[in-house]
Amino acid sequence: MAIVSDLLDPDQPTGLLIGEEFAEPNDDLEVRSPFTGEVVARVPVAGATDVDAAVAVARRHLRPPPAAERAVVLERAAGLIGERAERFARTMALEAGKPLAQARLEVQRGVDTFTFSAVEARTLAGDVIPMESSTSGVGKIAFTMREPIGIVGAISPFNFPLNLAAHKVAPAIAAGCPVILKPAEKTPLTALLMAEALLDAGLPPGFLQVVFGDGAAVGGALVEHPEVPMISFTGSNPVGWAIRERVPKKRVALELGNSTPVIVAADADLEHAAERIAASGYSYAGQSCISVQRVYAHRSVREELEQRLADRISRLEVGDPLDEATAVGPVIDTGSRDRLTSWIDEDERAGAKILAGGALAGDHLEPTLLADITRQMRVGREEAFGPVVGIASYESPEEAIELANSTVFGLQAGIFTTRVDRAIDWARRLEFGGVVINETPTFRADQQPYGGLKESGNVKEGPRYTVEDMTEDRLVIIQVAE
Ligand code: NAD
């Protein structure tokens, strides 16, 4: 029996997708609700031979259907995902513990990712090269064509089980690359719903395949497979950079973690800043790669900001992700919860003060605010990936920028200030792939170039940018005259 919970749609596919259809389910891997700990479903685990079989099928799709057909599939899939939004949202609430309202937003964003990818399929084109602008090029015309790179191995994390898989699969289809998806072992079910929508939308069976299982074993087999020239990875820093080192000759696109800083200047609208930080530091229990984690407030406004934040945090509804009122659900597993509580204890012993939360409510960590964090503390230097925000004060703009830049991460940062000149100057000096002014940096629209500097990654994602990464310029030169 593959479906265990009667909260899950009985038609939910649970088999691996290798070749043309979903395989018969078996009971290898338990998918558990992070909120109740109960088994929701059991799914099969792939082995290295399944990865070989998937690559053999993908090879048959190396000459993809025309771009217009791929665009239609992507447009139809966007429509189907939108129609099935509630099914997706419930599955995400069950397997990822994502509160329903936030899961619905993710579905809407997934629709956007497919829609923008369809646009890329329709507009994918190379350049005309002005050959006669050099003496050696006289008498020739030349152009480039964007050719698909080949089979893409897509490895995705648990925290956005639809949209982060979509950011790999939909651009791959737009680019004409057969794709093998390895979703996180905690959240395989949402990926299967996406695959089902694509098959229903008319994607040639075998163009997308889905394999699950242990990251090192199944992900590793995909990474090392000699016929997979590109790995597109979203996940944690150690895993991502280890993949990069393992296959130096492959194209490896990395979207990794962050320790998101926000600077709140003395002239900021404090009520607005507090509202946005409280909402986004704890949304999906802080398990977004751009959850606000470190707040640096000017000395003159720090106390007031702390009070406003603590007040808002105490009013957040914590509970069952399937409950409509819930704002903060559980973290993904007890291991993550226990790591976070030990970090809070360690930082408290090092001098941080707990202004909100800090303890368990039942089995789950309360939304926590730590004051007086330093760059040596866990919350000041590592990626928390949980409902924990730290705050500290700064004296000068230089100090604020230096503190924000003081970690190895560089994905997104935020600034709250009413001074436009300062905001632009600081945005230039913050070493991050994106800087968000007067809105939370826990923000992404799916067409934007999104990706980190420093150890947070090596590419920008977003359909336009990802299609570019998944294609290569093929230069054609034609001699037209002596
Ligand atoms: P993770 O690194 O544990 O796992 C990510 C994926 O990699 C999973 O599918 C996993 O099975 C696979 N994997 C694990 N070991 C592997 C190996 N040796 N070889 C190949 N694949 C392997 O990450 P997670 O816990 O699922 O996700 C959380 C992390 O992802 C956080 O660090 C977060 O910041 C990051 N993240 C980044 C972005 C971004 O766009 N930059 C977005 C979301 C999450």
Short mmCIF file of C-alpha atoms and ligand atoms in Angstrom, two decimals:
data_model
loop_
_atom_site.label_atom_id
_atom_site.label_comp_id
_atom_site.label_asym_id
_atom_site.label_seq_id
_atom_site.Cartn_x
_atom_site.Cartn_y
_atom_site.Cartn_z
CA MET A 1 0.00 0.00 0.00
CA ALA A 2 1.83 3.11 -1.20
CA ILE A 3 -0.61 5.77 -0.01
CA VAL A 4 -0.85 5.59 3.75
CA SER A 5 -2.55 8.79 4.91
CA ASP A 6 -6.19 9.36 3.96
CA LEU A 7 -5.35 13.08 3.95
CA LEU A 8 -3.43 12.45 0.72
CA ASP A 9 -5.22 12.35 -2.63
CA PRO A 10 -5.78 8.64 -3.41
CA ASP A 11 -4.85 9.32 -7.06
CA GLN A 12 -1.45 10.73 -6.11
CA PRO A 13 1.23 8.92 -8.15
CA THR A 14 3.93 7.35 -5.97
CA GLY A 15 6.10 5.33 -8.37
CA LEU A 16 9.38 6.30 -9.96
CA LEU A 17 9.00 7.80 -13.42
CA ILE A 18 11.53 5.92 -15.53
CA GLY A 19 10.77 5.52 -19.20
CA GLU A 20 7.20 6.05 -20.26
CA GLU A 21 5.07 5.64 -17.15
CA PHE A 22 5.02 5.66 -13.37
CA ALA A 23 6.46 2.38 -12.07
CA GLU A 24 4.49 0.20 -9.71
CA PRO A 25 4.90 1.61 -6.24
CA ASN A 26 6.76 -0.29 -3.59
CA ASP A 27 7.56 0.45 0.01
CA ASP A 28 11.24 1.39 0.05
CA LEU A 29 11.11 4.93 1.43
CA GLU A 30 8.71 6.41 3.98
CA VAL A 31 7.47 9.94 3.39
CA ARG A 32 6.51 11.40 6.77
CA SER A 33 4.54 14.45 7.81
CA PRO A 34 6.99 16.81 9.54
CA PHE A 35 4.12 17.98 11.77
CA THR A 36 2.72 14.69 13.09
CA GLY A 37 5.61 12.39 12.25
CA GLU A 38 3.12 9.99 10.65
CA VAL A 39 3.87 8.11 7.45
CA VAL A 40 2.01 9.77 4.56
CA ALA A 41 3.11 7.47 1.75
CA ARG A 42 5.76 4.96 0.80
CA VAL A 43 7.70 5.37 -2.39
CA PRO A 44 10.34 3.33 -4.20
CA VAL A 45 14.01 4.13 -4.15
CA ALA A 46 16.05 4.12 -7.32
CA GLY A 47 19.42 2.43 -7.61
CA ALA A 48 22.34 3.15 -9.91
CA THR A 49 20.84 0.76 -12.50
CA ASP A 50 17.62 2.82 -12.53
CA VAL A 51 19.70 5.92 -13.23
CA ASP A 52 21.41 4.06 -16.10
CA ALA A 53 17.99 3.03 -17.43
CA ALA A 54 16.72 6.62 -17.21
CA VAL A 55 19.78 7.92 -19.07
CA ALA A 56 19.24 5.31 -21.80
CA VAL A 57 15.66 6.55 -22.24
CA ALA A 58 16.73 10.22 -22.13
CA ARG A 59 19.26 9.55 -24.88
CA ARG A 60 16.36 8.76 -27.24
CA HIS A 61 15.12 12.35 -26.73
CA LEU A 62 18.32 14.15 -27.66
CA ARG A 63 16.61 15.43 -30.79
CA PRO A 64 13.80 17.30 -29.08
CA PRO A 65 10.38 18.23 -30.50
CA PRO A 66 10.27 21.68 -32.17
CA ALA A 67 10.32 24.70 -29.87
CA ALA A 68 6.70 25.57 -30.67
CA GLU A 69 5.56 22.15 -29.42
CA ARG A 70 7.66 22.45 -26.29
CA ALA A 71 6.15 25.89 -25.64
CA VAL A 72 2.62 24.51 -25.95
CA VAL A 73 3.42 21.72 -23.46
CA LEU A 74 4.80 24.26 -20.99
CA GLU A 75 1.78 26.54 -21.40
CA ARG A 76 -0.63 23.64 -20.92
CA ALA A 77 1.31 22.40 -17.90
CA ALA A 78 1.11 25.90 -16.37
CA GLY A 79 -2.66 25.75 -16.84
CA LEU A 80 -2.98 22.27 -15.34
CA ILE A 81 -0.85 23.11 -12.31
CA GLY A 82 -3.06 26.16 -11.74
CA GLU A 83 -6.21 24.03 -12.00
CA ARG A 84 -4.75 21.45 -9.61
CA ALA A 85 -3.44 24.07 -7.17
CA GLU A 86 -5.29 22.69 -4.16
CA ARG A 87 -3.98 19.17 -4.75
CA PHE A 88 -0.42 20.48 -4.98
CA ALA A 89 -0.85 22.66 -1.89
CA ARG A 90 -2.19 19.81 0.27
CA THR A 91 0.57 17.45 -0.82
CA MET A 92 3.17 20.09 0.06
CA ALA A 93 1.53 20.73 3.43
CA LEU A 94 1.62 16.99 4.13
CA GLU A 95 5.10 16.04 2.97
CA ALA A 96 6.99 19.33 3.50
CA GLY A 97 5.00 20.76 6.43
CA LYS A 98 4.43 23.97 4.46
CA PRO A 99 1.41 25.95 5.73
CA LEU A 100 -1.40 25.88 3.18
CA ALA A 101 -1.41 29.61 2.44
CA GLN A 102 2.33 29.55 1.70
CA ALA A 103 1.99 26.34 -0.31
CA ARG A 104 -0.68 28.01 -2.47
CA LEU A 105 1.68 30.91 -3.14
CA GLU A 106 4.33 28.42 -4.22
CA VAL A 107 1.88 26.83 -6.66
CA GLN A 108 1.16 30.26 -8.15
CA ARG A 109 4.88 30.83 -8.54
CA GLY A 110 5.28 27.41 -10.14
CA VAL A 111 2.67 28.44 -12.71
CA ASP A 112 4.75 31.58 -13.37
CA THR A 113 7.93 29.52 -13.81
CA PHE A 114 6.24 27.34 -16.43
CA THR A 115 4.69 30.36 -18.15
CA PHE A 116 7.99 32.25 -18.40
CA SER A 117 9.74 29.08 -19.59
CA ALA A 118 7.20 28.77 -22.41
CA VAL A 119 8.10 32.31 -23.45
CA GLU A 120 11.77 31.29 -23.59
CA ALA A 121 10.93 28.29 -25.76
CA ARG A 122 9.13 30.61 -28.19
CA THR A 123 11.91 33.20 -28.33
CA LEU A 124 15.08 31.09 -28.07
CA ALA A 125 17.45 32.47 -30.70
CA GLY A 126 21.11 33.08 -31.37
CA ASP A 127 22.89 36.20 -32.57
CA VAL A 128 23.99 37.56 -35.91
CA ILE A 129 27.74 38.22 -35.79
CA PRO A 130 28.93 41.34 -37.65
CA MET A 131 31.70 39.52 -39.56
CA GLU A 132 32.63 42.32 -41.90
CA SER A 133 33.56 44.58 -39.01
CA SER A 134 37.02 43.02 -39.04
CA THR A 135 39.30 42.63 -42.05
CA SER A 136 39.57 38.89 -41.50
CA GLY A 137 35.79 38.51 -41.59
CA VAL A 138 35.20 40.28 -44.88
CA GLY A 139 33.16 38.17 -47.29
CA LYS A 140 31.56 36.08 -44.59
CA ILE A 141 28.31 36.08 -42.66
CA ALA A 142 27.91 34.27 -39.38
CA PHE A 143 25.30 33.53 -36.78
CA THR A 144 24.92 31.46 -33.66
CA MET A 145 22.24 28.91 -32.87
CA ARG A 146 21.37 27.97 -29.28
CA GLU A 147 21.73 24.19 -29.15
CA PRO A 148 20.58 22.12 -26.13
CA ILE A 149 23.48 20.96 -23.98
CA GLY A 150 22.09 17.40 -23.71
CA ILE A 151 20.69 15.43 -20.78
CA VAL A 152 20.28 17.58 -17.66
CA GLY A 153 20.49 16.03 -14.19
CA ALA A 154 18.33 18.17 -11.90
CA ILE A 155 18.74 17.82 -8.12
CA SER A 156 16.32 19.78 -5.94
CA PRO A 157 15.86 20.48 -2.19
CA PHE A 158 12.87 19.87 0.09
CA ASN A 159 11.86 23.41 0.87
CA PHE A 160 10.15 24.45 -2.40
CA PRO A 161 9.24 21.01 -3.70
CA LEU A 162 7.33 22.33 -6.70
CA ASN A 163 8.89 25.61 -7.70
CA LEU A 164 12.57 24.76 -7.32
CA ALA A 165 12.11 21.56 -9.31
CA ALA A 166 10.14 23.66 -11.83
CA HIS A 167 13.07 26.09 -12.15
CA LYS A 168 15.12 23.21 -13.56
CA VAL A 169 12.58 21.08 -15.40
CA ALA A 170 10.65 23.84 -17.22
CA PRO A 171 13.76 25.65 -18.61
CA ALA A 172 15.22 22.25 -19.61
CA ILE A 173 12.09 21.53 -21.66
CA ALA A 174 12.24 25.05 -23.12
CA ALA A 175 15.90 24.53 -24.05
CA GLY A 176 15.21 21.09 -25.57
CA CYS A 177 17.13 19.10 -22.96
CA PRO A 178 15.77 15.76 -21.72
CA VAL A 179 15.82 15.95 -17.94
CA ILE A 180 16.15 13.49 -15.07
CA LEU A 181 14.92 14.96 -11.78
CA LYS A 182 16.11 13.77 -8.37
CA PRO A 183 13.90 15.53 -5.83
CA ALA A 184 14.74 15.64 -2.12
CA GLU A 185 13.99 12.35 -0.37
CA LYS A 186 11.65 14.13 2.08
CA THR A 187 9.45 15.56 -0.69
CA PRO A 188 9.12 13.22 -3.68
CA LEU A 189 5.32 13.42 -4.00
CA THR A 190 5.03 17.02 -5.22
CA ALA A 191 7.62 16.32 -7.92
CA LEU A 192 5.47 13.45 -9.16
CA LEU A 193 2.41 15.72 -9.35
CA MET A 194 4.45 18.10 -11.51
CA ALA A 195 5.57 15.22 -13.74
CA GLU A 196 1.98 14.03 -14.03
CA ALA A 197 0.86 17.52 -15.10
CA LEU A 198 3.57 17.59 -17.78
CA LEU A 199 2.59 14.18 -19.15
CA ASP A 200 -1.07 15.25 -19.19
CA ALA A 201 0.04 18.42 -21.01
CA GLY A 202 1.52 16.30 -23.80
CA LEU A 203 5.22 16.08 -22.90
CA PRO A 204 6.65 13.10 -24.81
CA PRO A 205 6.96 10.30 -22.19
CA GLY A 206 10.60 9.85 -21.22
CA PHE A 207 11.56 13.49 -21.82
CA LEU A 208 11.23 14.01 -18.04
CA GLN A 209 12.01 11.17 -15.66
CA VAL A 210 11.95 11.22 -11.86
CA VAL A 211 14.16 9.10 -9.61
CA PHE A 212 14.24 9.26 -5.82
CA GLY A 213 16.35 8.03 -3.04
CA ASP A 214 19.39 8.83 -1.02
CA GLY A 215 21.26 11.92 -2.19
CA ALA A 216 24.73 10.40 -2.24
CA ALA A 217 23.63 7.16 -3.92
CA VAL A 218 21.04 8.27 -6.49
CA GLY A 219 22.09 11.91 -6.82
CA GLY A 220 25.70 10.74 -6.96
CA ALA A 221 24.96 8.26 -9.78
CA LEU A 222 23.34 11.07 -11.77
CA VAL A 223 26.22 13.45 -11.08
CA GLU A 224 28.84 10.95 -12.21
CA HIS A 225 27.01 9.55 -15.21
CA PRO A 226 29.24 10.19 -18.24
CA GLU A 227 26.25 10.87 -20.51
CA VAL A 228 24.82 13.65 -18.32
CA PRO A 229 26.79 16.78 -19.28
CA MET A 230 25.02 19.20 -16.93
CA ILE A 231 23.96 19.07 -13.30
CA SER A 232 21.61 21.75 -12.05
CA PHE A 233 21.69 21.64 -8.25
CA THR A 234 19.78 23.55 -5.58
CA GLY A 235 20.54 22.65 -1.99
CA SER A 236 23.08 23.07 0.77
CA ASN A 237 26.57 24.48 0.34
CA PRO A 238 28.69 21.45 1.29
CA VAL A 239 26.78 19.14 -1.05
CA GLY A 240 26.77 21.65 -3.92
CA TRP A 241 30.48 22.47 -3.84
CA ALA A 242 31.41 18.79 -3.40
CA ILE A 243 29.48 18.03 -6.61
CA ARG A 244 31.35 20.85 -8.37
CA GLU A 245 34.68 19.34 -7.31
CA ARG A 246 33.68 15.80 -8.25
CA VAL A 247 32.91 16.57 -11.89
CA PRO A 248 35.09 19.53 -12.87
CA LYS A 249 34.55 18.97 -16.59
CA LYS A 250 30.74 19.14 -16.41
CA ARG A 251 28.59 22.22 -16.34
CA VAL A 252 27.42 22.40 -12.71
CA ALA A 253 24.92 25.13 -11.82
CA LEU A 254 24.74 25.76 -8.07
CA GLU A 255 22.00 27.55 -6.14
CA LEU A 256 22.98 27.25 -2.48
CA GLY A 257 22.34 28.66 0.97
CA ASN A 258 22.46 32.10 2.55
CA SER A 259 22.46 33.81 5.91
CA THR A 260 20.23 36.68 4.89
CA PRO A 261 21.05 40.08 6.42
CA VAL A 262 18.81 43.13 6.65
CA ILE A 263 20.04 46.61 7.52
CA VAL A 264 17.51 48.88 9.20
CA ALA A 265 18.70 52.48 9.05
CA ALA A 266 17.84 55.16 11.63
CA ASP A 267 15.50 56.82 9.11
CA ALA A 268 13.61 53.61 8.17
CA ASP A 269 9.87 53.18 8.50
CA LEU A 270 10.18 50.93 11.56
CA GLU A 271 6.63 49.63 11.60
CA HIS A 272 6.93 48.54 7.97
CA ALA A 273 10.37 46.98 8.59
CA ALA A 274 9.12 45.08 11.66
CA GLU A 275 6.07 43.81 9.83
CA ARG A 276 8.07 42.54 6.85
CA ILE A 277 10.90 41.02 8.93
CA ALA A 278 8.51 39.22 11.29
CA ALA A 279 6.54 37.83 8.36
CA SER A 280 9.53 36.67 6.33
CA GLY A 281 11.93 35.51 9.03
CA TYR A 282 9.41 32.88 10.10
CA SER A 283 7.43 32.08 6.97
CA TYR A 284 7.70 28.31 6.31
CA ALA A 285 9.52 28.18 9.67
CA GLY A 286 12.46 30.09 8.20
CA GLN A 287 13.24 27.32 5.72
CA SER A 288 13.82 29.46 2.69
CA CYS A 289 17.33 30.10 1.39
CA ILE A 290 16.52 33.81 1.71
CA SER A 291 14.72 33.83 5.08
CA VAL A 292 15.72 36.92 7.02
CA GLN A 293 18.26 35.73 9.59
CA ARG A 294 20.45 38.65 10.69
CA VAL A 295 19.03 42.11 11.39
CA TYR A 296 21.41 45.03 11.84
CA ALA A 297 19.57 48.05 13.24
CA HIS A 298 21.04 51.48 13.79
CA ARG A 299 21.85 51.97 17.48
CA SER A 300 19.19 54.72 17.78
CA VAL A 301 16.29 52.49 16.63
CA ARG A 302 17.39 49.06 17.74
CA GLU A 303 15.40 48.89 20.97
CA GLU A 304 12.19 50.05 19.36
CA LEU A 305 12.62 47.61 16.48
CA GLU A 306 13.26 44.75 18.92
CA GLN A 307 10.05 45.54 20.79
CA ARG A 308 7.99 45.76 17.64
CA LEU A 309 9.47 42.49 16.36
CA ALA A 310 8.98 40.62 19.64
CA ASP A 311 5.37 41.81 19.76
CA ARG A 312 4.65 40.64 16.21
CA ILE A 313 6.43 37.31 16.70
CA SER A 314 4.36 36.53 19.79
CA ARG A 315 1.22 36.90 17.63
CA LEU A 316 2.32 34.46 14.87
CA GLU A 317 0.01 31.43 14.65
CA VAL A 318 2.14 28.33 15.10
CA GLY A 319 0.69 24.93 14.31
CA ASP A 320 -0.64 22.40 11.83
CA PRO A 321 0.29 23.26 8.22
CA LEU A 322 -3.12 21.96 7.12
CA ASP A 323 -4.85 24.54 9.34
CA GLU A 324 -5.76 27.66 7.31
CA ALA A 325 -4.76 30.00 10.15
CA THR A 326 -1.22 28.64 10.57
CA ALA A 327 1.61 31.03 9.74
CA VAL A 328 4.51 28.97 11.12
CA GLY A 329 4.62 25.19 10.78
CA PRO A 330 7.26 22.66 11.81
CA VAL A 331 10.83 22.40 10.56
CA ILE A 332 11.40 19.47 8.24
CA ASP A 333 12.55 16.91 10.82
CA THR A 334 13.55 16.41 14.43
CA GLY A 335 17.24 16.49 13.49
CA SER A 336 16.86 20.06 12.19
CA ARG A 337 14.85 21.03 15.27
CA ASP A 338 17.48 19.62 17.62
CA ARG A 339 20.30 21.36 15.73
CA LEU A 340 18.46 24.68 16.06
CA THR A 341 17.78 24.31 19.78
CA SER A 342 21.44 23.48 20.39
CA TRP A 343 22.49 26.56 18.37
CA ILE A 344 20.15 28.74 20.45
CA ASP A 345 21.64 27.34 23.68
CA GLU A 346 25.17 27.85 22.40
CA ASP A 347 24.51 31.44 21.31
CA GLU A 348 22.78 32.20 24.61
CA ARG A 349 25.81 30.92 26.50
CA ALA A 350 27.97 33.18 24.29
CA GLY A 351 25.93 36.25 25.32
CA ALA A 352 22.84 36.41 23.08
CA LYS A 353 19.53 37.28 24.79
CA ILE A 354 16.29 35.52 23.91
CA LEU A 355 13.61 38.16 23.22
CA ALA A 356 10.98 35.75 21.85
CA GLY A 357 10.55 31.98 21.69
CA GLY A 358 13.67 29.92 22.30
CA ALA A 359 11.86 26.83 23.55
CA LEU A 360 9.78 23.96 22.21
CA ALA A 361 5.99 24.25 22.03
CA GLY A 362 5.04 20.58 22.05
CA ASP A 363 7.36 18.98 19.53
CA HIS A 364 8.10 22.16 17.59
CA LEU A 365 10.46 25.08 17.96
CA GLU A 366 8.83 28.43 18.74
CA PRO A 367 9.63 31.39 16.48
CA THR A 368 12.74 32.77 18.15
CA LEU A 369 14.37 36.20 18.28
CA LEU A 370 17.91 36.52 19.64
CA ALA A 371 19.39 39.93 20.51
CA ASP A 372 23.05 40.93 20.72
CA ILE A 373 24.24 38.41 18.15
CA THR A 374 27.85 38.64 17.06
CA ARG A 375 29.57 37.40 13.94
CA GLN A 376 31.18 34.59 15.98
CA MET A 377 27.83 33.12 17.01
CA ARG A 378 26.05 30.39 15.06
CA VAL A 379 23.17 32.66 14.04
CA GLY A 380 25.67 35.40 13.16
CA ARG A 381 27.74 33.28 10.81
CA GLU A 382 26.02 30.09 9.62
CA GLU A 383 22.77 29.37 7.79
CA ALA A 384 20.07 28.68 10.40
CA PHE A 385 17.38 27.41 8.00
CA GLY A 386 14.81 27.57 10.79
CA PRO A 387 12.54 30.02 12.66
CA VAL A 388 15.42 31.88 14.31
CA VAL A 389 16.33 35.52 13.69
CA GLY A 390 19.19 37.41 15.37
CA ILE A 391 19.49 41.16 15.84
CA ALA A 392 22.42 43.45 16.65
CA SER A 393 23.08 47.18 16.42
CA TYR A 394 25.52 49.16 14.33
CA GLU A 395 26.98 52.65 14.66
CA SER A 396 28.13 53.65 11.19
CA PRO A 397 27.10 52.70 7.63
CA GLU A 398 30.54 51.14 7.15
CA GLU A 399 29.96 48.87 10.12
CA ALA A 400 26.49 47.87 8.85
CA ILE A 401 27.85 46.91 5.43
CA GLU A 402 30.79 45.09 6.96
CA LEU A 403 28.55 43.07 9.28
CA ALA A 404 26.17 42.18 6.46
CA ASN A 405 29.11 41.05 4.30
CA SER A 406 30.81 39.15 7.12
CA THR A 407 29.70 35.60 6.22
CA VAL A 408 30.71 33.30 3.38
CA PHE A 409 27.23 33.66 1.87
CA GLY A 410 26.05 36.13 -0.79
CA LEU A 411 22.55 35.33 -2.09
CA GLN A 412 20.23 38.21 -1.16
CA ALA A 413 20.28 41.06 1.35
CA GLY A 414 17.86 43.81 2.38
CA ILE A 415 17.91 47.48 3.35
CA PHE A 416 15.18 49.50 5.03
CA THR A 417 15.79 53.24 4.67
CA THR A 418 13.94 56.27 3.35
CA ARG A 419 17.14 57.70 1.81
CA VAL A 420 17.36 56.70 -1.86
CA ASP A 421 20.99 57.84 -2.22
CA ARG A 422 22.04 55.67 0.71
CA ALA A 423 20.04 52.70 -0.47
CA ILE A 424 21.70 52.68 -3.89
CA ASP A 425 25.18 53.24 -2.46
CA TRP A 426 24.71 50.38 0.03
CA ALA A 427 23.25 48.10 -2.64
CA ARG A 428 26.50 48.53 -4.57
CA ARG A 429 28.62 47.68 -1.56
CA LEU A 430 26.67 44.64 -0.37
CA GLU A 431 28.32 41.50 -1.79
CA PHE A 432 25.10 39.72 -2.70
CA GLY A 433 23.49 38.53 -5.93
CA GLY A 434 20.39 40.60 -5.12
CA VAL A 435 19.60 43.52 -2.80
CA VAL A 436 16.01 44.36 -1.92
CA ILE A 437 15.20 47.88 -0.73
CA ASN A 438 12.25 48.60 1.58
CA GLU A 439 10.82 45.11 1.19
CA THR A 440 11.95 41.85 2.71
CA PRO A 441 14.88 40.16 0.94
CA THR A 442 12.85 36.97 1.35
CA PHE A 443 11.49 37.84 -2.05
CA ARG A 444 11.72 36.28 -5.48
CA ALA A 445 9.67 36.76 -8.60
CA ASP A 446 10.31 33.87 -10.94
CA GLN A 447 11.46 35.81 -14.00
CA GLN A 448 14.18 37.70 -12.09
CA PRO A 449 17.85 36.68 -12.24
CA TYR A 450 18.22 34.90 -8.91
CA GLY A 451 21.47 33.50 -7.58
CA GLY A 452 24.31 34.02 -5.20
CA LEU A 453 27.84 35.36 -5.03
CA LYS A 454 30.65 33.99 -2.87
CA GLU A 455 29.77 30.51 -1.55
CA SER A 456 26.03 30.88 -2.27
CA GLY A 457 26.31 29.73 -5.87
CA ASN A 458 27.74 30.23 -9.31
CA VAL A 459 24.78 31.04 -11.60
CA LYS A 460 21.62 33.07 -11.88
CA GLU A 461 18.40 31.07 -12.13
CA GLY A 462 15.19 32.24 -13.76
CA PRO A 463 13.87 30.79 -17.04
CA ARG A 464 15.77 33.18 -19.31
CA TYR A 465 19.09 32.67 -17.51
CA THR A 466 18.66 28.93 -17.01
CA VAL A 467 17.78 28.33 -20.66
CA GLU A 468 20.98 30.16 -21.53
CA ASP A 469 22.95 27.86 -19.19
CA MET A 470 21.30 24.76 -20.64
CA THR A 471 22.16 25.67 -24.24
CA GLU A 472 25.40 26.28 -26.11
CA ASP A 473 26.26 28.68 -28.87
CA ARG A 474 26.83 26.85 -32.14
CA LEU A 475 28.60 29.24 -34.52
CA VAL A 476 27.90 28.92 -38.23
CA ILE A 477 30.09 30.83 -40.71
CA ILE A 478 29.21 31.10 -44.39
CA GLN A 479 31.58 32.27 -47.06
CA VAL A 480 29.52 34.48 -49.38
CA ALA A 481 32.16 36.16 -51.53
CA GLU A 482 35.87 36.09 -52.30
P1 NAD B 1 20.56 19.14 0.66
O1 NAD B 1 21.83 19.68 0.14
O2 NAD B 1 20.60 18.27 1.85
O3 NAD B 1 19.82 18.29 -0.47
C1 NAD B 1 19.51 18.84 -1.73
C2 NAD B 1 19.40 17.72 -2.74
O4 NAD B 1 20.69 17.14 -2.94
C3 NAD B 1 18.50 16.57 -2.32
O5 NAD B 1 17.77 16.09 -3.42
C4 NAD B 1 19.48 15.53 -1.84
O6 NAD B 1 18.98 14.21 -1.90
C5 NAD B 1 20.61 15.73 -2.82
N1 NAD B 1 21.92 15.24 -2.38
C6 NAD B 1 22.38 15.10 -1.11
N2 NAD B 1 23.64 14.61 -1.12
C7 NAD B 1 24.00 14.45 -2.42
C8 NAD B 1 25.18 13.99 -3.08
N3 NAD B 1 26.24 13.60 -2.39
N4 NAD B 1 25.19 13.97 -4.43
C9 NAD B 1 24.12 14.38 -5.13
N5 NAD B 1 22.97 14.82 -4.57
C10 NAD B 1 22.90 14.87 -3.22
O7 NAD B 1 19.59 20.40 0.89
P2 NAD B 1 18.14 20.43 1.54
O8 NAD B 1 18.24 20.22 3.01
O9 NAD B 1 17.17 19.61 0.77
O10 NAD B 1 17.76 21.96 1.25
C11 NAD B 1 18.15 23.00 2.06
C12 NAD B 1 19.33 23.77 1.49
O11 NAD B 1 19.03 24.21 0.17
C13 NAD B 1 19.62 25.03 2.27
O12 NAD B 1 21.01 25.19 2.42
C14 NAD B 1 19.06 26.13 1.40
O13 NAD B 1 19.61 27.40 1.60
C15 NAD B 1 19.33 25.61 0.04
N6 NAD B 1 18.46 26.24 -0.94
C16 NAD B 1 18.97 27.11 -1.86
C17 NAD B 1 18.13 27.75 -2.76
C18 NAD B 1 18.63 28.71 -3.81
O14 NAD B 1 17.92 28.94 -4.78
N7 NAD B 1 19.81 29.28 -3.68
C19 NAD B 1 16.76 27.51 -2.71
C20 NAD B 1 16.29 26.61 -1.75
C21 NAD B 1 17.14 25.97 -0.88
#
